[in-house]
XYZ file of C-alpha atoms in Angstrom:
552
model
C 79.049 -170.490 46.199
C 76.744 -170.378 43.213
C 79.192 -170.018 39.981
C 75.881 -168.319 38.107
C 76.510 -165.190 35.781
C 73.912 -162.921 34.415
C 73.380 -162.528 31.022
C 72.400 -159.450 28.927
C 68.861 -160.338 28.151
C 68.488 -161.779 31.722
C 69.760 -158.065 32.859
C 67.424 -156.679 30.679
C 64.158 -158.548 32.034
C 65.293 -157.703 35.483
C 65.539 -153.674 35.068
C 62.042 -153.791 32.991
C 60.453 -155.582 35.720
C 61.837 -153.509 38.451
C 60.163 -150.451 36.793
C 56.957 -151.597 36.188
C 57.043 -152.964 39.890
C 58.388 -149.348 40.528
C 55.670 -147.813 38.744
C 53.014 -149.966 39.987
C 54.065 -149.793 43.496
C 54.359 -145.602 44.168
C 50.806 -145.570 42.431
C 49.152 -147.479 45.023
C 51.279 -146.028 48.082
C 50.264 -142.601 46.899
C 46.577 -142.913 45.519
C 45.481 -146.265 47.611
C 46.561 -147.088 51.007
C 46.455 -145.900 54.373
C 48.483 -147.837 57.194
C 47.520 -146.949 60.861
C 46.228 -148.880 63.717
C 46.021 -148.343 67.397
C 46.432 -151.681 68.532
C 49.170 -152.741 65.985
C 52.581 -151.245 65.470
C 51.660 -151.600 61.736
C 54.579 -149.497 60.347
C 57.156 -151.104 61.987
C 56.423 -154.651 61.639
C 55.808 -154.094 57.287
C 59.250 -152.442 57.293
C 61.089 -155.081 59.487
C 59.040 -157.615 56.947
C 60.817 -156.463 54.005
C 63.744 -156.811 55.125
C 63.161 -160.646 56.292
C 61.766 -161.102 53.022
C 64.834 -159.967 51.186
C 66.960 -162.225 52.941
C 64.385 -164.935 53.300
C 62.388 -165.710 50.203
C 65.210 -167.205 47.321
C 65.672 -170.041 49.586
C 62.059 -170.571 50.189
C 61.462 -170.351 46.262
C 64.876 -172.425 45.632
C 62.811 -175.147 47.732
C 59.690 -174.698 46.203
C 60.871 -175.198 42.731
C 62.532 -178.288 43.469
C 59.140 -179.576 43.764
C 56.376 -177.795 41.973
C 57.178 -175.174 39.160
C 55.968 -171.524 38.972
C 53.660 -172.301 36.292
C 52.002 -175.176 37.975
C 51.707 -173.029 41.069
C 49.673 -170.310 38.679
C 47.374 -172.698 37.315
C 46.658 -174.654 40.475
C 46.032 -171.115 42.416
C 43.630 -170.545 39.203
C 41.802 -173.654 40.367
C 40.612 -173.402 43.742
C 40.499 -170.145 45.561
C 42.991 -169.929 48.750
C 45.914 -167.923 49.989
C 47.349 -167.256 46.814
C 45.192 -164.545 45.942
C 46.331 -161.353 44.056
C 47.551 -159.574 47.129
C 49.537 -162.441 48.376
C 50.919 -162.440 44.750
C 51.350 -159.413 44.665
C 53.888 -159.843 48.456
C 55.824 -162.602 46.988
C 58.097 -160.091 44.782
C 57.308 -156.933 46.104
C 58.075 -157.247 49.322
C 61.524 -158.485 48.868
C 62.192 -155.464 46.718
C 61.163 -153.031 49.110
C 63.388 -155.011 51.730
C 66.480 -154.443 49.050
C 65.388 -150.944 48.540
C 65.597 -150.218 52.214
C 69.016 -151.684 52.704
C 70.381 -150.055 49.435
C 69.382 -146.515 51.042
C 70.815 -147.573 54.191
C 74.426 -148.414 52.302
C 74.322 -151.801 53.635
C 73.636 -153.155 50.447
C 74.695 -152.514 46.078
C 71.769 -152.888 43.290
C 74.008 -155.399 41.880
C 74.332 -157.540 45.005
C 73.034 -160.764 45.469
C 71.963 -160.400 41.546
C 71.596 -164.428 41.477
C 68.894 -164.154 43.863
C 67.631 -160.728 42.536
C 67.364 -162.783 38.978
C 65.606 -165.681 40.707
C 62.615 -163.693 42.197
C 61.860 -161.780 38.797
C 61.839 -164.834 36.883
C 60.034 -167.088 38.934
C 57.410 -164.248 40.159
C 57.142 -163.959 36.276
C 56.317 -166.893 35.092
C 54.339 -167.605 37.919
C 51.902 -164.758 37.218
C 51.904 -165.121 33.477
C 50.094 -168.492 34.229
C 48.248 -167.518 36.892
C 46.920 -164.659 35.240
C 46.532 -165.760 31.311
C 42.924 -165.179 30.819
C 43.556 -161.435 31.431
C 47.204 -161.707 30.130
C 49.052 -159.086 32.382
C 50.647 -159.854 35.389
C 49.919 -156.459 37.432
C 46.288 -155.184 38.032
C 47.312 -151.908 36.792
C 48.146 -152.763 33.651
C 44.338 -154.072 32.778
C 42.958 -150.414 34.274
C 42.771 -151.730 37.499
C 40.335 -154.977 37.497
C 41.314 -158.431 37.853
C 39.352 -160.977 36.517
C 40.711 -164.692 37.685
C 38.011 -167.196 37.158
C 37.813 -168.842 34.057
C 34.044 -168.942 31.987
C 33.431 -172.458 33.394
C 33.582 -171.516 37.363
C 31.869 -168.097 36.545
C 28.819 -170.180 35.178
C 28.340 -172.079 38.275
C 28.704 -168.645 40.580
C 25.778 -166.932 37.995
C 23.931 -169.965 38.039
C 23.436 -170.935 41.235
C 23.816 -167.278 42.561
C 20.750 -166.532 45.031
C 18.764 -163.217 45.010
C 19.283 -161.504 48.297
C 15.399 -160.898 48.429
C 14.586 -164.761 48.348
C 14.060 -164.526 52.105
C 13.235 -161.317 54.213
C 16.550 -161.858 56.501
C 19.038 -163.085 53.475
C 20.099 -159.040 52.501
C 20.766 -158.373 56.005
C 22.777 -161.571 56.776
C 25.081 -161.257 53.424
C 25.684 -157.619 54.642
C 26.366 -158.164 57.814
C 28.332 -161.238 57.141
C 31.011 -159.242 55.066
C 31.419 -156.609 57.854
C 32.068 -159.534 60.497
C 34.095 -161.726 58.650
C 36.282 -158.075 57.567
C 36.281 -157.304 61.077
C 37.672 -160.343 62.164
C 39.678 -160.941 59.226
C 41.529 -157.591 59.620
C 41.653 -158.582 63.438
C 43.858 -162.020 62.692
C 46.284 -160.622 60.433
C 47.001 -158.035 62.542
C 45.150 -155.241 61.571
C 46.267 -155.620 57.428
C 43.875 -156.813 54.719
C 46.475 -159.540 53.792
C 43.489 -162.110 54.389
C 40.892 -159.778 52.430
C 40.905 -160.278 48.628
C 38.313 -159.521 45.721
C 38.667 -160.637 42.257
C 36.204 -159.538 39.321
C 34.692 -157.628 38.269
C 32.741 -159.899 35.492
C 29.988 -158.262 32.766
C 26.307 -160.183 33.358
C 24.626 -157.452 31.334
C 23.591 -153.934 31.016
C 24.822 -152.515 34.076
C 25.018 -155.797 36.357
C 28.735 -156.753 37.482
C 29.745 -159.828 39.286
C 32.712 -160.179 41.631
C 34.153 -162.548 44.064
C 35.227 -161.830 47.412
C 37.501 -163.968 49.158
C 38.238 -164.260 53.061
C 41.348 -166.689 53.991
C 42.851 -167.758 56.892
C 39.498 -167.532 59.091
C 40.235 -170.895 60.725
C 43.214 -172.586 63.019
C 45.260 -172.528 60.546
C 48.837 -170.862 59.416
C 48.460 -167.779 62.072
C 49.179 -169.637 65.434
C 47.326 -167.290 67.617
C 44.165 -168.309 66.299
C 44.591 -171.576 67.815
C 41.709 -172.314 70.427
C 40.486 -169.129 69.419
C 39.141 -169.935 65.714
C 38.348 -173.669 66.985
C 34.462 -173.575 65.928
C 35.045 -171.607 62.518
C 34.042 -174.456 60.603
C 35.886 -172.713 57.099
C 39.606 -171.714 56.353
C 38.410 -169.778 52.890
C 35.255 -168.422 51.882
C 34.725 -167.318 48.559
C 31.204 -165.057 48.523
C 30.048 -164.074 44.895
C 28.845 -161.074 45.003
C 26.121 -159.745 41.987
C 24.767 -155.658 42.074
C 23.538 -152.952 39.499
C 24.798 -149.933 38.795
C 27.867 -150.498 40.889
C 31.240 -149.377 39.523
C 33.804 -152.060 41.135
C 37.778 -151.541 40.806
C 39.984 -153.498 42.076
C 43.653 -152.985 42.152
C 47.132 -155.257 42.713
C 46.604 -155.028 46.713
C 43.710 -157.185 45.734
C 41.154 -154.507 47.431
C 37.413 -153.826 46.246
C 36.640 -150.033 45.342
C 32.883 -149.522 44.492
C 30.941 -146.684 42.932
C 28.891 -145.741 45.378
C 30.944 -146.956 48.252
C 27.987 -148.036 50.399
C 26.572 -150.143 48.082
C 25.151 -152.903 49.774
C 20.937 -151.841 48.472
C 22.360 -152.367 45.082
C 22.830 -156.306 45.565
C 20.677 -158.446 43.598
C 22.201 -161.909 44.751
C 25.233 -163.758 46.304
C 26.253 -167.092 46.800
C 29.205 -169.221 48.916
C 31.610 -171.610 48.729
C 34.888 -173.348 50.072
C 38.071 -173.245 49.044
C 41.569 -174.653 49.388
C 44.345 -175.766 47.492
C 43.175 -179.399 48.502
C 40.125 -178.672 47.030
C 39.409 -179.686 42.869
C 36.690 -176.844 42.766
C 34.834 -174.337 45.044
C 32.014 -176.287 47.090
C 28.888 -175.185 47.660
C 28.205 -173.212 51.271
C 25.024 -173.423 52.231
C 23.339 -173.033 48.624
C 20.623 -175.523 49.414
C 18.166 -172.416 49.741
C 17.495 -168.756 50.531
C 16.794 -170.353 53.882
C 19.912 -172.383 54.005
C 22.142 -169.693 52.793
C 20.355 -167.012 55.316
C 21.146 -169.470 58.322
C 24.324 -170.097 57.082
C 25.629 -166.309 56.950
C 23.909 -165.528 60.346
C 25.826 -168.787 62.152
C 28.906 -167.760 60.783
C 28.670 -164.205 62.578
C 27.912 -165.733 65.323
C 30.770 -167.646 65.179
C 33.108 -164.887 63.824
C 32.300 -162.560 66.707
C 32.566 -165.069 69.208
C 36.250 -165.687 67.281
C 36.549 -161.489 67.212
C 36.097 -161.265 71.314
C 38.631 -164.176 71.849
C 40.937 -162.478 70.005
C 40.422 -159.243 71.276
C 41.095 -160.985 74.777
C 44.665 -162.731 73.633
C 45.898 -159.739 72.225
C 45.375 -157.422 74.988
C 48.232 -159.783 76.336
C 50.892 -159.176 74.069
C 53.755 -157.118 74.746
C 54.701 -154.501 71.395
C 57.585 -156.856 70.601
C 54.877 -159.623 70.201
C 52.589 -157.627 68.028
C 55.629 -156.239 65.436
C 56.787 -159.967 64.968
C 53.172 -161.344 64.697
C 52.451 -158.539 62.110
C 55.848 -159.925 60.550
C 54.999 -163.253 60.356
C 51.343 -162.141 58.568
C 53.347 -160.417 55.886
C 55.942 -162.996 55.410
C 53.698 -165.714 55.143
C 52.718 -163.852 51.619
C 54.484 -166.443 50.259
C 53.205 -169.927 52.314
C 50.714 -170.820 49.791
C 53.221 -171.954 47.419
C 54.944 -173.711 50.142
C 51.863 -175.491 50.739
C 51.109 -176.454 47.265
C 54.890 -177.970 46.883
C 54.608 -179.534 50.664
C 57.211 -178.102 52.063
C 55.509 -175.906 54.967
C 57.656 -176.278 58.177
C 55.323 -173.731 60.366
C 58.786 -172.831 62.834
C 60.333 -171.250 59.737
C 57.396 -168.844 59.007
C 56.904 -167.147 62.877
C 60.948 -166.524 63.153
C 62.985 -163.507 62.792
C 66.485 -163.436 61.368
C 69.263 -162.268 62.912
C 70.277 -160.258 60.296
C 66.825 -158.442 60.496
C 66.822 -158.076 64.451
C 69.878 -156.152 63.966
C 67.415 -152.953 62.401
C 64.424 -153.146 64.918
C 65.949 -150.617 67.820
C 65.297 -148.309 64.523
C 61.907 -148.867 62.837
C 60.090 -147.280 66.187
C 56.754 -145.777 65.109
C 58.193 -142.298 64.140
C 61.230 -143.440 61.973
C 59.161 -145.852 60.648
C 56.185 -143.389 59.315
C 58.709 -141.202 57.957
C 60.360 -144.100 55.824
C 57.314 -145.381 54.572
C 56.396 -142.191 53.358
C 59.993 -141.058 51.880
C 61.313 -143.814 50.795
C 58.154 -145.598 49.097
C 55.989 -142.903 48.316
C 57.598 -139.737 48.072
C 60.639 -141.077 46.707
C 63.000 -138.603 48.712
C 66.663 -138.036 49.408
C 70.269 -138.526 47.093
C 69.704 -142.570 47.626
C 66.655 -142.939 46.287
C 67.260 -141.011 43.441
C 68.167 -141.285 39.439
C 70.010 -138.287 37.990
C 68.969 -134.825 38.067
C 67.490 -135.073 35.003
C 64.959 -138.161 35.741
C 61.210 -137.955 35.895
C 59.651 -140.821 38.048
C 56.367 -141.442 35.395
C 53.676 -141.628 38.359
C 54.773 -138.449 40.238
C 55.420 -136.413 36.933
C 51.972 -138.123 35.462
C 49.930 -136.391 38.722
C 51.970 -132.980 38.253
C 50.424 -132.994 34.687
C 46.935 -133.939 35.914
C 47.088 -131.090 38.805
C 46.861 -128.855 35.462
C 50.846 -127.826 36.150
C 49.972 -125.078 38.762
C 51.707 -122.179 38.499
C 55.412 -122.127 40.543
C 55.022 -125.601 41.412
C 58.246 -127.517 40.868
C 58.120 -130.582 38.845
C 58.375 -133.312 41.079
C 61.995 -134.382 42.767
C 63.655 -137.037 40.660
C 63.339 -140.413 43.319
C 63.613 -143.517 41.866
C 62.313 -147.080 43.887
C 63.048 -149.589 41.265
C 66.964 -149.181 42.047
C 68.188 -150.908 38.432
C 71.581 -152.766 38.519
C 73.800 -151.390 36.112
C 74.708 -152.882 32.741
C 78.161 -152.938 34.100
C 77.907 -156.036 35.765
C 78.143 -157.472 32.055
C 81.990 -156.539 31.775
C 83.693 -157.992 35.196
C 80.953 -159.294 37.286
C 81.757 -157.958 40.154
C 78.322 -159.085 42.680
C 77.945 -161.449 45.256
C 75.297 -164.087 44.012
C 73.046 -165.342 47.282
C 72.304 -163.432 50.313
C 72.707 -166.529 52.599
C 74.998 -168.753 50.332
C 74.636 -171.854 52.210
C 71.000 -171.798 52.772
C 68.301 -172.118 55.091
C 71.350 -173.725 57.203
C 73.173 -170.552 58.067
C 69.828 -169.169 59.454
C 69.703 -167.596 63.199
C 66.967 -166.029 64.980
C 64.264 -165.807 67.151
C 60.460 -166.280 67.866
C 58.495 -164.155 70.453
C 55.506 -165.957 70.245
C 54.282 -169.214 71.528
C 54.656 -171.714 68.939
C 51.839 -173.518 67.507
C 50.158 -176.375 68.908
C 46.783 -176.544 66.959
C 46.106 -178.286 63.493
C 45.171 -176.991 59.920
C 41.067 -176.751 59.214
C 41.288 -177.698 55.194
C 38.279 -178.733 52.690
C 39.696 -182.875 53.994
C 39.283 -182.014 57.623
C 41.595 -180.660 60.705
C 45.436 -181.791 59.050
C 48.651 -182.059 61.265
C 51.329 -180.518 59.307
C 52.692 -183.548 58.015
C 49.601 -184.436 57.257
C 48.418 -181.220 54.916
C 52.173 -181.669 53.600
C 51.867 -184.961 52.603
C 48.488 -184.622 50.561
C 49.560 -181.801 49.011
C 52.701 -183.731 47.242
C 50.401 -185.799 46.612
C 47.731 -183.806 45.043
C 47.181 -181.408 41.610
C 43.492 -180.002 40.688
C 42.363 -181.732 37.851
C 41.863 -178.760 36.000
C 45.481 -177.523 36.556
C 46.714 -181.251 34.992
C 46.706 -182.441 31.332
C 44.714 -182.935 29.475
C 42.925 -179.765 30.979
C 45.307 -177.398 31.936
C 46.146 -175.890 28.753
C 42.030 -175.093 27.606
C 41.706 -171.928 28.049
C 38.592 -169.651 27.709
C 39.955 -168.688 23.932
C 40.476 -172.565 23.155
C 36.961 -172.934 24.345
C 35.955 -170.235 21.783
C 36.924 -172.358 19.150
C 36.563 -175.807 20.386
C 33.410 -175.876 23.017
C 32.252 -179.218 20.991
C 35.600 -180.897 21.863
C 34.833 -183.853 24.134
C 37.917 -182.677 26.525
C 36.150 -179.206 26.879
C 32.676 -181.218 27.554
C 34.543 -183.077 30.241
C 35.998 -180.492 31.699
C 32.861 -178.086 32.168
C 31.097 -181.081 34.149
C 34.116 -181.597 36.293
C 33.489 -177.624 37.235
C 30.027 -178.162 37.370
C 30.079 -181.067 40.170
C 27.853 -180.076 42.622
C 26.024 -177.013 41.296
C 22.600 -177.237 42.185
C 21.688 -175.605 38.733
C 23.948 -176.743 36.155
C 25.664 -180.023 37.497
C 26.407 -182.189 34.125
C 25.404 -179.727 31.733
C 28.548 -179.156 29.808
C 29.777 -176.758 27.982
C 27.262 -175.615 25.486
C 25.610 -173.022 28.206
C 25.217 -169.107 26.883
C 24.142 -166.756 29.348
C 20.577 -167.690 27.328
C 20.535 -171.188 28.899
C 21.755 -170.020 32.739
C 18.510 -167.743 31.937
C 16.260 -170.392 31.087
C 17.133 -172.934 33.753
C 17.107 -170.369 36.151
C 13.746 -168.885 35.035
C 12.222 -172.762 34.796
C 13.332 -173.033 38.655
C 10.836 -169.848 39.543
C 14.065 -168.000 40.318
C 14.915 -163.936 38.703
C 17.395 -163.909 35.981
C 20.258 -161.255 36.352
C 19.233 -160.425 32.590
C 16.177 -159.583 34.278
C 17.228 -157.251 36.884
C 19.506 -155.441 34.158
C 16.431 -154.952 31.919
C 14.963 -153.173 34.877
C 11.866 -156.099 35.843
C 12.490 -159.195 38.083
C 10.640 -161.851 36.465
C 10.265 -164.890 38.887
C-alpha cells in the first residue's frame, strides 16, 4: 500500500477542479444532451461505464506515465488529429468522477476515499489539458464561451490554403454533404449509438463573417472497436479530419466536442472543404483526395459508398446481439475514452479495454432502463436527494444562474441545493484517515468478464493494417516532430515575435509538407499571401466570398 499523503495545496487543487468539472458538467446535461436509442441500452451501459472507469483508469494512467508524460501526450494529440479529441478528453476525468459520484450516493464509497487516486486523475488530466490546450489557455470549452480552437496558425494555413470551393465541380456540394451525414450515420452506428467518435474543433475567423472549423470522424476503420472487424475491412481511413469553411454561420462548440450552428441546416452556406488523415503515427494531417474538385468529389462519393456498405454490415451483426452484449459493447466505447493515450505510450493490450470488472458486474441487475433514466436525470442533472446535496444553505451556480435568467417567476422556489462535485473535506489534513488506491495491487487483482467475441482483426493506421504489437511498438518508438524540441515549445505567440527565427521557418515547412498550395513556403504567409497564391491558381479567395464577390 501506497504510503502517499495529501497535502493542503494538493487538497486545494482537487476541490477547485471538482467544481469547475461540477459546474461544467450539469451545464451540458441540462442545456446539451439527449441520450436515447432504440437499438442501444444507452443509459445503462454510460452508468455501468462510470463506474468501471472509477475503478479502472489510475492504473491505466499509473502505466501510461511510466512511459510518456501528460504534457507530451497534450502536445502530441495537438499534432496529428486522432482519438484524443476534446470529447475523449473530456471522458478521461469526467467519467471517473461520475463513477465516484454514483458510488458515494449509493454509500458504498467516502469523498475522501481512494484520495491517492482521486489526486492522480486531477493532476494528470490537468496538466495534460493545459498542454494540449495552450493556444486557447483553458482547459474546459466552457470557460472560452463555448469554442475550441486546437490547431495551431501553421496547420490552419494549409486547411485555408488548400481548402476547395464546394462549387469547383457540379457534384462536389452534394458529395461533402452527403458525406458528413454517412460517415455520422455510421459513426454513431459503431460506437453504439454515442457521438464518442464525432468531434469538431474551431471555430477559426477567415474574415468578415466566414468561419472555419474542423470536423473529425475516428474510429471508422478495423480498429479499437472489435465488432467492426470484417465489417469496416474496405474503409480505407481510421480518422478523417474534413475542414469545413461557410458564411454567415454561427458555430459553437462545447466540451462534448459537438458542432452547434446558426442556422442548423446550414449546409447552402458552405463555400469550401477539404480532407485529410490522421493518426497519432502520423507527423501531420495528409492530404485526402485534394488533387482536384474532381478528385475530392470522387473521393467523398467512394467513401459513402463504402460507409453504407460498412452501415448495412453492421446493422446485420448487431441484430445478433443479445442486450447484455450491447450494454458491455456501449461500455467498452466509453471506456476506451482513454485508449489514445495508451496508444501514444504503447501500452494498448486490446483484452483489457472490452472487459468488465467484477466489482462493476456486481451493480448491473440495477441500472435496467428505468432506474437508469431516473439516475441520470437526478443524480447528474437535477442534482436531487440528501446525498447529493451541500447544506441547506448552498446554491449550485448553474441551476441558481437559470432561475435568475427565467426572470425569478413568481412562487417558484429557488432551486434545491444538489451538489455533483462531492469535495473531500479539509479534514483529511489532521489524521488522514482515507484509503489511497481503489485496487492497491494493480491491474493484478483485476476479475471480470467479456461478452463479446474477442478481436481477431488488425489496426488500419496512416503506416498500414498494424498487429497490436506492431502499432505498440512504433508508437514507443515514435514522437511528432512538432511535439519534440526544438519545436515543441513555439507557440503561435512565440511566432508573433519571432516568425524570422530559422526554427520557426523550419517548422512551418515541416507543416507545410505536402500542401498542394503552400508546400515550402515558410512562415512569412498573412492571410494576404494564402490570397494571392490562391487567386494566381484561378481559384476564389475566402476574402472574396466575405466581401460578398467570388473572384476566380
Amino acid at each position: 500500500m501506497s504510503e502517499w499523503k495529501i497535502t493542503e495545496t494538493q487538497l486545494y487543487d482537487v476541490n477547485t477542479l471538482l467544481q469547475r468539472s461540477d459546474n461544467v458538467l450539469v451545464n451540458l446535461f441540462i442545456t446539451r444532451t439527449a441520450q436515447e436509442s432504440k437499438l442501444f441500452p444507452v443509459l445503462p451501459y454510460i452508468n455501468l461505464c462510470m463506474t468501471e472507469s472509477y475503478y479502472r483508469y489510475p492504473d491505466i494512467v499509473r502505466e501510461i506515465t511510466e512511459h510518456v508524460t501528460p504534457e507530451e501526450i497534450g502536445h502530441w494529440a495537438r499534432e496529428s488529429s486522432n482519438n484524443f479529441t476534446h470529447m475523449r478528453a473530456y471522458c478521461h476525468f469526467n467519467f471517473y468522477l461520475l463513477g465516484r459520484a454514483n458510488l458515494i450516493r449509493m454509500g458504498l464509497l467516502r469523498p475522501e476515499d481512494n484520495l491517492e487516486d482521486l489526486w492522480l486523475m486531477c493532476d494528470w488530466w490537468n496538466r495534460m489539458m493545459k498542454a494540449f490546450n495552450r493556444e486557447r489557455a483553458t482547459t474546459f470549452a466552457a470557460d472560452a464561451a463555448n469554442i475550441a480552437p486546437l490547431h495551431a496558425e501553421r496547420t490552419l494555413q494549409v486547411f485555408e490554403a488548400d481548402a476547395i470551393a464546394v462549387d469547383a465541380d457540379p457534384r462536389l456540394r452534394g458529395a461533402a454533404a452527403k458525406f458528413i451525414a454517412t460517415a455520422t450515420q455510421y459513426n454513431l452506428l459503431a460506437h453504439c449509438e454515442c457521438r464518442l467518435g464525432l468531434h469538431s474543433s474551431g471555430p477559426y475567423a477567415l474574415g468578415g463573417d466566414t468561419l472555419m472549423h474542423v470536423r473529425h470522424f475516428t474510429n471508422l476503420a478495423e480498429g479499437d472497436l472489435s465488432w467492426l472487424d470484417g465489417v469496416a475491412e474496405n474503409v480505407p481511413y481510421g480518422n478523417l479530419v474534413m475542414p469545413v469553411i461557410t458564411k454567415g454561420v454561427g458555430v459553437e462548440i462545447t466540451d462534448f466536442g459537438s458542432v452547434y450552428t446558426s442556422p442548423e441546416d446550414y449546409q447552402s452556406k458552405v463555400l469550401g472543404v477539404g480532407l485529410y488523415a490522421s493518426d497519432s503515427l502520423s507527423e501531420r494531417h495528409i492530404p485526402v483526395g485534394m488533387g482536384s474538385p474532381k478528385e475530392l468529389a470522387d473521393t467523398f462519393e467512394h467513401l459513402v459508398e463504402v460507409l453504407t456498405d460498412a452501415t448495412r454490415k453492421l446493422y446485420k451483426r448487431i441484430s445478433g446481439w443479445s442486450a447484455r452484449q450491447r450494454i458491455d459493447a456501449g461500455l467498452y466505447v466509453y471506456f476506451q475514452g482513454l485508449a489514445e493515450p495508451a496508444h501514444m505510450a504503447g501500452v494498448f493490450r486490446h483484452a483489457e479495454w472490452e472487459f468488465v470488472d467484477e466489482r462493476n458486474n456486481r451493480l448491473r441487475s440495477m441500472y435496467n432502463e428505468e432506474f437508469a433514466l431516473d439516475s441520470y436525470v437526478e443524480n447528474w442533472a437535477a442534482l436531487l436527494g440528501p446525498q447529493g446535496s451541500a447544506n441547506e444553505y448552498y446554491l449550485h451556480p448553474e441551476h441558481y444562474q437559470i432561475w435568475r435568467k427565467a426572470g425569478q417567476p413568481a412562487a417558484a422556489p429557488v432551486p434545491h441545493p444538489g451538489r455533483q462535485g462531492f469535495l473531500v473535506s479539509s479534514n483529511v489534513l489532521r489524521d488522514h484517515d482515507y484509503s489511497r488506491r481503489a485496487t492497491p495491487s494493480g491491474s493484478r487483482e483485476l476479475r471480470g468478464e467479456n461478452s463479446l467475441p474477442s478481436k481477431t482483426g488488425m489496426w488500419r493506421t496512416t503506416r498500414g493494417d498494424l498487429t497490436q504489437e506492431e502499432f505498440n511498438a512504433a508508437a514507443r518508438s515514435f514522437r511528432p516532430k512538432g511535439a519534440q524540441e526544438p519545436w515543441v515549445h513555439i507557440d503561435d505567440q512565440w511566432v508573433k515575435w519571432n516568425w524570422q527565427s530559422p526554427e520557426v521557418e523550419e517548422l512551418y515547412k515541416h507543416t507545410q509538407q505536402g500542401s498542394r498550395h503552400i508546400e515550402g513556403k515558410g512562415s512569412v504567409l498573412r492571410r494576404a499571401d494564402l490570397d494571392k497564391i490562391r487567386a494566381d491558381a484561378g481559384e476564389p479567395t475566402w476574402r472574396s466570398f466575405a466581401e460578398g464577390e467570388a473572384n476566380t
